[in-house]
XYZ file of C-alpha atoms in Angstrom:
107
model
C 0.000 0.000 0.000
C 1.303 3.408 -0.895
C 0.478 6.610 0.883
C 0.490 8.766 -2.262
C -2.018 11.436 -3.161
C -4.352 8.863 -4.713
C -4.957 7.345 -1.261
C -5.288 10.578 0.689
C -8.836 11.666 1.443
C -10.141 14.658 -0.481
C -11.459 17.666 1.377
C -15.189 17.478 1.922
C -17.298 20.177 0.282
C -17.064 23.364 2.331
C -13.839 22.349 4.054
C -10.559 24.146 3.520
C -8.030 22.117 1.495
C -4.830 21.043 3.220
C -2.633 23.690 1.624
C -3.607 27.305 1.189
C -2.705 29.416 -1.813
C -2.226 32.473 0.413
C 1.566 32.684 0.256
C 1.757 31.872 -3.451
C -0.891 34.485 -4.307
C 0.727 37.057 -2.017
C 4.137 36.651 -3.624
C 2.670 36.633 -7.140
C 0.689 39.795 -6.352
C 3.820 41.597 -5.177
C 6.099 40.385 -7.988
C 3.696 40.196 -10.970
C 0.787 42.208 -9.587
C 0.333 44.474 -12.574
C -0.268 41.464 -14.800
C -3.022 40.104 -12.533
C -1.482 36.637 -12.262
C -2.654 36.298 -8.646
C -6.255 36.917 -9.782
C -6.063 34.086 -12.314
C -4.639 31.739 -9.649
C -7.633 32.554 -7.429
C -10.041 31.889 -10.307
C -11.002 35.561 -10.637
C -10.827 35.792 -14.414
C -12.521 39.170 -14.983
C -10.336 41.144 -12.532
C -7.288 39.341 -13.924
C -8.173 40.326 -17.481
C -8.772 43.936 -16.377
C -5.362 44.159 -14.697
C -3.586 42.472 -17.600
C -5.343 44.640 -20.206
C -4.634 47.927 -18.433
C -0.982 46.998 -17.939
C -0.418 45.816 -21.501
C -2.371 48.664 -23.129
C -0.578 51.257 -21.042
C 2.791 49.727 -21.822
C 2.130 49.512 -25.560
C 0.703 53.016 -25.934
C 3.071 54.783 -23.513
C 5.564 55.937 -26.189
C 2.718 57.228 -28.393
C 1.190 59.343 -25.622
C 4.436 60.770 -24.261
C 4.239 58.220 -21.430
C 0.976 59.618 -20.001
C -0.643 56.192 -20.436
C 2.071 54.596 -18.287
C -0.048 55.751 -15.335
C -2.287 52.656 -15.762
C 0.466 50.053 -15.386
C 1.870 51.919 -12.377
C -1.559 51.907 -10.701
C -2.016 48.186 -11.439
C 1.424 47.479 -9.972
C 0.598 49.414 -6.803
C -2.728 47.568 -6.506
C -0.825 44.279 -6.854
C 1.614 45.239 -4.093
C -1.217 46.307 -1.774
C -3.158 43.104 -2.442
C -0.034 40.999 -1.920
C 0.581 42.585 1.471
C -3.077 42.082 2.413
C -2.935 38.406 1.350
C 0.234 37.775 3.361
C -1.135 39.421 6.518
C -4.307 37.286 6.561
C -4.442 33.954 8.326
C -4.973 30.874 6.154
C -8.555 30.619 7.378
C -9.336 34.288 6.651
C -7.720 34.088 3.220
C -9.624 30.933 2.333
C -12.957 32.361 3.486
C -12.571 35.808 1.895
C -10.800 35.041 -1.389
C -11.525 31.394 -2.165
C -15.051 30.907 -0.804
C -16.565 34.399 -1.022
C -14.461 35.254 -4.125
C -13.771 38.859 -3.089
C -12.252 40.412 -6.216
C -10.554 43.632 -5.068
C -8.614 44.288 -1.857
């Protein structure tokens, strides 16, 4: 008998899985926050697409608008850093409840 993942019991519906994505999402939010990667990891597709679109559009059009449009990517990066800090300061239980069960999209 092996004790691999195929023999380990799955989490019952409504129960928190064994490992939380809190640290991974927090680090991704701080490092790649402007791209919205942490939103995609949490299953929040629409906010992830918004962050990615604003960052890419601002980066592409920045030279054409004398870098005025670079304001968008900067804001998305700051939002990512703030969200990363918030994720890392939550307990696993709080993070799971707020971001994985209730699917809170912003902050």
